[in-house]
Structure formats: C-alpha cells, structure tokens
Amino acid sequence: MEINYQTFLKYLKDWCEERSNYIKQCWPLRGSWEAWVQIDFAAYMHSNYPDVEILREAEIFKMRLNSKGKKSSKQPAVDWLINGNTADPRYRIAVELKCLSAGPLVNSIGDPQQVDPLNSSNQPLYPAIYSLVTGVNEDKKKLDQDNINDQNRYCQTTVVALNFALEAQNYLKNHTDLESIYITTNGEVEIWAKLFYTSVQPDLANPVIAPFSSVAQFGLPGSSNSSGLFGSPLPGSSVSNPIDLTSGSSLLGSSASNPMEITE
C-alpha cells in the first residue's frame, strides 16, 4: 500500500505522541539516539501498518567506487525509504533523519569559531546544535536528484529533524529550510520537516491531514500558552530561558550549564 508524504507525517506524529515519554528518557543520554528512532519508527510502522513498505538504510544513491575502481565497502544509504518497493519511483519517499543529542550539550567542547557562521542572534550556541543544523543541510544536499541512482531517480525527498531544545529553534528556522510542523502534547518532542522534491501532484481536494503553516506556534496544539519543554517564545524571538541539560527532568526556565558563547 502506497502512502503520500502527508500520511507519512501523520504516522510520524502519532509515533512521537506514543513514544514521547520514552523519548524524554533517551535524549539526555550522551551520544546519538538517531539509530533507535530509525528502528523504532520502522517497527511501529510494520506493527500498525504492515501493508506500508518502509525500508531502512536503502541504497538509493549512485555507487561509490574505491581507489581501485571497484565498489566501495561504504555505500551511502537513506535512513527510510517509504513505499520502498513500489514500481514507480516517483511514489517512493526518501527520508533523511536528524535528532538533536543532549549529551554533547551537557559536555560542550569545541572551537567557538567553528559555529560562528550560525551566530545571528548572539545567543549561546552548543556544538550539538551546530551539528544538527549542518547535518540537516548536508542531508538536503545528499538527497539531490543528481546523487540518486537510476532505479530511484525522481523519488520524493524529505529531511526530518527531531528537536527538544528551545535554543535550537531559531537556528533551525534561520539556517535550514525546515519548518516546525508539530509538538507533542507533553511538550517534549518537536518535529521539523520539509518536502524538498516531488513530481507527484498532491490531492488537495482530499488531504489526509491539514496543511501546515510555514511556522507552527509552539505549545500544546490548539493552545496559545504552554508550560511544556519549549515554552512560549516563537521562532525568531530571543531565548530568555536557556535550558539546563544536566538532568532529564523539566528543563524550561532553568539556566544552561555550559553554553558556548559566540564572540564577534
């Protein structure tokens, strides 16, 4: 069974809602939790929507050759390929995933000059946020149609980022093309995403889920106020309450432990 991009986002939103309390235990850990998201969402899809084909680490890109002109042992792969075995590649959806990791935010290291190009608001910037933003932009380039092999050429391409830090919002908004599309009702997980390429015309007469605005208001869905993790500031506003990532408890309103100050 084929699904479209909007249906994929609906299932991802549902998964985030179901797993958000567990996710809040994962993201404070040092190191990446992206591989777990890859596996757990795929398992969720196989369990709840077994007719939908979702492939992990699908080799949709052109073959890399080693110095001897033979196939390299390290071939690039896409995190998820939705509708992976459908006959027409235009209906396949290649998804690259990025997840902000808390561990490096707690243990900030690195050269401030490395992240200086992102410093548009003179706010503290952690290397992990820099890695998230640059990773999103690298994935967008990776998904360029010129990089995709003939078998999958003209598949739809999208990048998804999972965020939990108030500080990262302005950088995602100002330094990537992604849009904030959803925050879980417990305020713990924020989904950013953007469909970068499709040759399939959407069925606007019968949308699966309502279209998203370019910038979603933060807080509980349908609410003008929030007491959750992300607080009330909107993207583009200054961050007055950087979060404390030294524990897995409620973070809003506390002070950051080791922010990387950016200097002119």
Coordinates of C-alpha atoms in Angstrom, one line a residue:
M1 CA 0.0 0.0 0.0
E2 CA 1.4 3.4 -1.0
I3 CA 1.1 6.4 1.3
N4 CA 1.8 10.0 0.5
Y5 CA 4.0 12.5 2.3
Q6 CA 1.3 13.9 4.5
T7 CA 0.2 10.5 5.6
F8 CA 3.9 9.7 6.5
L9 CA 4.0 12.8 8.6
K10 CA 0.7 11.8 10.3
Y11 CA 2.2 8.4 11.2
L12 CA 5.4 10.1 12.5
K13 CA 3.4 12.4 14.6
D14 CA 1.4 9.5 16.0
W15 CA 4.6 7.7 16.8
C16 CA 6.1 10.7 18.5
E17 CA 2.9 11.0 20.7
E18 CA 3.0 7.4 21.6
R19 CA 6.8 7.3 22.4
S20 CA 7.3 10.9 23.7
N21 CA 7.5 9.8 27.3
Y22 CA 10.2 7.3 26.5
I23 CA 12.0 9.7 24.1
K24 CA 12.4 12.1 27.1
Q25 CA 14.5 9.4 28.7
C26 CA 16.6 8.9 25.6
W27 CA 17.6 12.3 24.5
P28 CA 19.5 13.3 27.7
L29 CA 21.9 10.4 27.1
R30 CA 25.4 11.2 25.7
G31 CA 25.7 10.1 22.2
S32 CA 23.3 9.8 19.3
W33 CA 19.8 8.2 19.6
E34 CA 19.1 8.5 15.9
A35 CA 19.6 4.8 15.2
W36 CA 17.0 3.9 17.8
V37 CA 14.5 6.3 16.2
Q38 CA 15.2 4.7 12.8
I39 CA 14.5 1.2 14.2
D40 CA 11.6 2.0 16.5
F41 CA 9.6 4.0 14.0
A42 CA 10.1 1.3 11.3
A43 CA 9.0 -1.3 13.8
Y44 CA 5.9 0.8 14.7
M45 CA 5.0 1.1 11.0
H46 CA 5.4 -2.7 10.5
S47 CA 3.3 -3.4 13.5
N48 CA 0.5 -0.9 12.8
Y49 CA 0.6 -0.5 9.1
P50 CA 2.1 -3.8 7.7
D51 CA 0.9 -3.0 4.2
V52 CA 3.2 0.0 4.1
E53 CA 6.7 -0.7 2.9
I54 CA 9.4 1.1 4.9
L55 CA 13.0 0.2 4.2
R56 CA 15.9 1.2 6.4
E57 CA 19.4 2.1 5.1
A58 CA 18.2 1.7 1.5
E59 CA 21.0 2.2 -1.1
I60 CA 19.2 4.7 -3.4
F61 CA 22.4 6.7 -4.2
K62 CA 24.8 6.3 -7.1
M63 CA 27.5 3.7 -6.4
R64 CA 30.8 4.9 -4.8
L65 CA 34.0 3.4 -6.1
N66 CA 37.2 2.9 -4.2
S67 CA 40.7 3.9 -5.4
K68 CA 40.9 0.7 -7.4
G69 CA 37.7 1.4 -9.3
K70 CA 35.7 -1.2 -7.5
K71 CA 32.6 -0.8 -5.4
S72 CA 33.4 0.8 -2.1
S73 CA 32.5 -1.0 1.1
K74 CA 30.9 2.2 2.3
Q75 CA 27.9 3.0 0.2
P76 CA 25.7 5.9 1.2
A77 CA 22.2 4.9 2.2
V78 CA 19.0 6.7 3.1
D79 CA 17.5 6.4 6.6
W80 CA 14.0 5.5 5.5
L81 CA 12.5 4.7 2.1
I82 CA 8.7 4.8 2.3
N83 CA 6.9 2.8 -0.3
G84 CA 10.3 1.3 -0.9
N85 CA 9.3 -1.4 -3.4
T86 CA 6.6 0.4 -5.3
A87 CA 7.0 0.1 -9.1
D88 CA 7.1 3.8 -9.8
P89 CA 10.0 5.6 -8.0
R90 CA 8.1 8.8 -8.0
Y91 CA 5.9 7.4 -5.2
R92 CA 8.8 6.4 -3.1
I93 CA 9.7 8.8 -0.3
A94 CA 13.4 9.1 0.7
V95 CA 13.7 10.4 4.3
E96 CA 16.8 11.6 6.0
L97 CA 16.6 11.9 9.8
K98 CA 18.4 14.1 12.2
C99 CA 18.0 14.1 16.0
L100 CA 19.4 16.6 18.5
S101 CA 21.5 14.8 21.1
A102 CA 21.7 16.2 24.6
G103 CA 24.9 14.6 25.8
P104 CA 27.1 17.0 23.8
L105 CA 25.1 19.9 25.0
V106 CA 25.9 19.0 28.6
N107 CA 29.5 18.4 27.8
S108 CA 30.2 21.4 25.5
I109 CA 33.5 21.2 23.7
G110 CA 34.8 22.7 20.5
D111 CA 36.1 25.9 18.9
P112 CA 33.7 28.8 19.1
Q113 CA 34.9 29.9 15.6
Q114 CA 33.5 26.6 14.3
V115 CA 30.0 27.7 15.0
D116 CA 30.4 31.4 14.4
P117 CA 28.8 31.4 11.0
L118 CA 25.5 30.4 12.6
N119 CA 25.6 33.2 15.3
S120 CA 22.9 35.5 14.0
S121 CA 21.3 36.3 17.4
N122 CA 24.3 36.4 19.8
Q123 CA 22.7 33.6 21.8
P124 CA 24.7 30.7 23.3
L125 CA 25.3 28.0 20.7
Y126 CA 26.2 24.4 21.5
P127 CA 28.3 22.3 19.2
A128 CA 25.4 19.8 19.1
I129 CA 23.0 22.4 17.7
Y130 CA 25.7 23.3 15.1
S131 CA 25.9 19.6 14.2
L132 CA 22.1 19.3 13.9
V133 CA 21.8 22.3 11.6
T134 CA 24.8 21.4 9.4
G135 CA 23.6 17.8 9.3
V136 CA 20.2 18.9 8.1
N137 CA 21.8 21.0 5.3
E138 CA 24.2 18.2 4.4
D139 CA 21.3 15.7 4.1
K140 CA 19.4 18.1 1.8
K141 CA 22.4 18.2 -0.5
K142 CA 22.8 14.4 -0.2
L143 CA 19.2 14.0 -1.4
D144 CA 19.8 16.0 -4.6
Q145 CA 18.4 14.1 -7.6
D146 CA 21.8 14.1 -9.3
N147 CA 23.1 11.9 -6.4
I148 CA 20.3 9.3 -6.7
N149 CA 20.7 6.2 -8.9
D150 CA 18.6 5.4 -11.9
Q151 CA 16.4 2.9 -10.1
N152 CA 15.2 5.6 -7.6
R153 CA 15.6 8.8 -9.7
Y154 CA 12.7 11.2 -9.1
C155 CA 11.7 9.7 -5.8
Q156 CA 10.3 12.2 -3.3
T157 CA 12.9 13.6 -0.8
T158 CA 12.5 15.0 2.6
V159 CA 14.5 15.8 5.7
V160 CA 13.1 15.3 9.2
A161 CA 14.6 16.7 12.4
L162 CA 13.5 15.9 16.0
N163 CA 14.3 18.6 18.4
F164 CA 13.7 19.1 22.2
A165 CA 15.8 22.3 22.9
L166 CA 14.4 25.8 22.9
E167 CA 17.8 27.1 21.9
A168 CA 17.8 25.2 18.6
Q169 CA 14.5 26.6 17.3
N170 CA 15.9 29.9 16.0
Y171 CA 18.8 28.1 14.3
L172 CA 16.6 25.6 12.6
K173 CA 14.3 28.4 11.5
N174 CA 17.1 30.7 10.3
H175 CA 19.7 28.3 9.0
T176 CA 17.7 25.5 7.4
D177 CA 14.7 25.2 5.1
L178 CA 12.8 23.0 7.5
E179 CA 9.5 24.0 9.1
S180 CA 8.2 23.4 12.6
I181 CA 5.2 21.2 12.0
Y182 CA 4.3 19.6 15.3
I183 CA 5.0 19.5 19.1
T184 CA 3.8 16.5 21.1
T185 CA 1.1 17.2 23.7
N186 CA 3.6 16.7 26.6
G187 CA 5.8 19.3 25.1
E188 CA 8.8 17.0 24.8
V189 CA 9.3 16.4 21.1
E190 CA 9.2 18.9 18.2
I191 CA 9.1 17.7 14.6
W192 CA 10.7 19.8 11.9
A193 CA 10.4 18.7 8.3
K194 CA 10.3 19.8 4.6
L195 CA 9.5 18.0 1.4
F196 CA 12.2 19.1 -1.0
Y197 CA 11.3 17.2 -4.2
T198 CA 8.2 15.6 -5.6
S199 CA 6.9 15.2 -9.1
V200 CA 3.6 13.9 -7.7
Q201 CA 0.8 16.4 -7.5
P202 CA -0.9 16.3 -4.1
D203 CA -4.6 15.6 -3.9
L204 CA -5.7 18.9 -2.3
A205 CA -9.4 18.0 -2.6
N206 CA -9.0 15.2 -0.1
P207 CA -5.9 15.9 2.2
V208 CA -5.0 13.3 4.7
I209 CA -4.1 15.9 7.3
A210 CA -4.5 19.7 7.3
P211 CA -1.7 21.6 5.6
F212 CA 1.0 23.0 7.9
S213 CA 1.7 26.7 8.2
S214 CA 5.3 27.8 7.5
V215 CA 5.9 28.3 11.2
A216 CA 3.9 26.4 13.8
Q217 CA 3.1 28.1 17.1
F218 CA 4.9 26.4 20.0
G219 CA 3.0 24.9 22.8
L220 CA 0.1 22.5 23.1
P221 CA -1.8 22.0 19.9
G222 CA -4.7 24.4 19.9
S223 CA -3.4 26.3 22.8
S224 CA -2.0 29.8 23.0
N225 CA 0.1 29.1 26.1
S226 CA 2.5 26.4 27.0
S227 CA 4.0 25.1 30.2
G228 CA 5.9 22.3 28.4
L229 CA 9.5 22.0 27.4
F230 CA 9.5 24.5 24.6
G231 CA 7.9 27.4 26.5
S232 CA 6.1 30.3 24.8
P233 CA 8.7 32.1 22.6
L234 CA 8.1 31.7 18.9
P235 CA 10.8 31.1 16.3
G236 CA 12.7 34.2 15.7
S237 CA 12.3 35.5 19.2
S238 CA 15.1 35.8 21.7
V239 CA 15.7 32.9 24.0
S240 CA 15.4 34.3 27.6
N241 CA 15.5 31.0 29.4
P242 CA 18.1 28.6 28.1
I243 CA 17.6 25.1 29.3
D244 CA 19.6 23.0 31.8
L245 CA 20.5 19.7 30.3
T246 CA 22.2 18.3 33.4
S247 CA 19.1 16.1 34.2
G248 CA 16.2 14.5 32.5
S249 CA 13.6 16.5 34.5
S250 CA 11.6 19.5 33.4
L251 CA 14.0 21.9 31.7
L252 CA 12.0 25.1 31.0
G253 CA 13.2 28.2 32.8
S254 CA 16.5 26.8 34.1
S255 CA 19.9 28.1 33.1
A256 CA 22.2 26.3 30.6
S257 CA 25.1 24.5 32.2
N258 CA 27.9 25.0 29.7
P259 CA 26.7 27.2 26.8
M260 CA 29.3 28.0 24.1
E261 CA 29.3 31.8 24.0
I262 CA 29.9 33.2 20.5
T263 CA 32.1 36.2 20.2
E264 CA 32.4 38.6 17.4

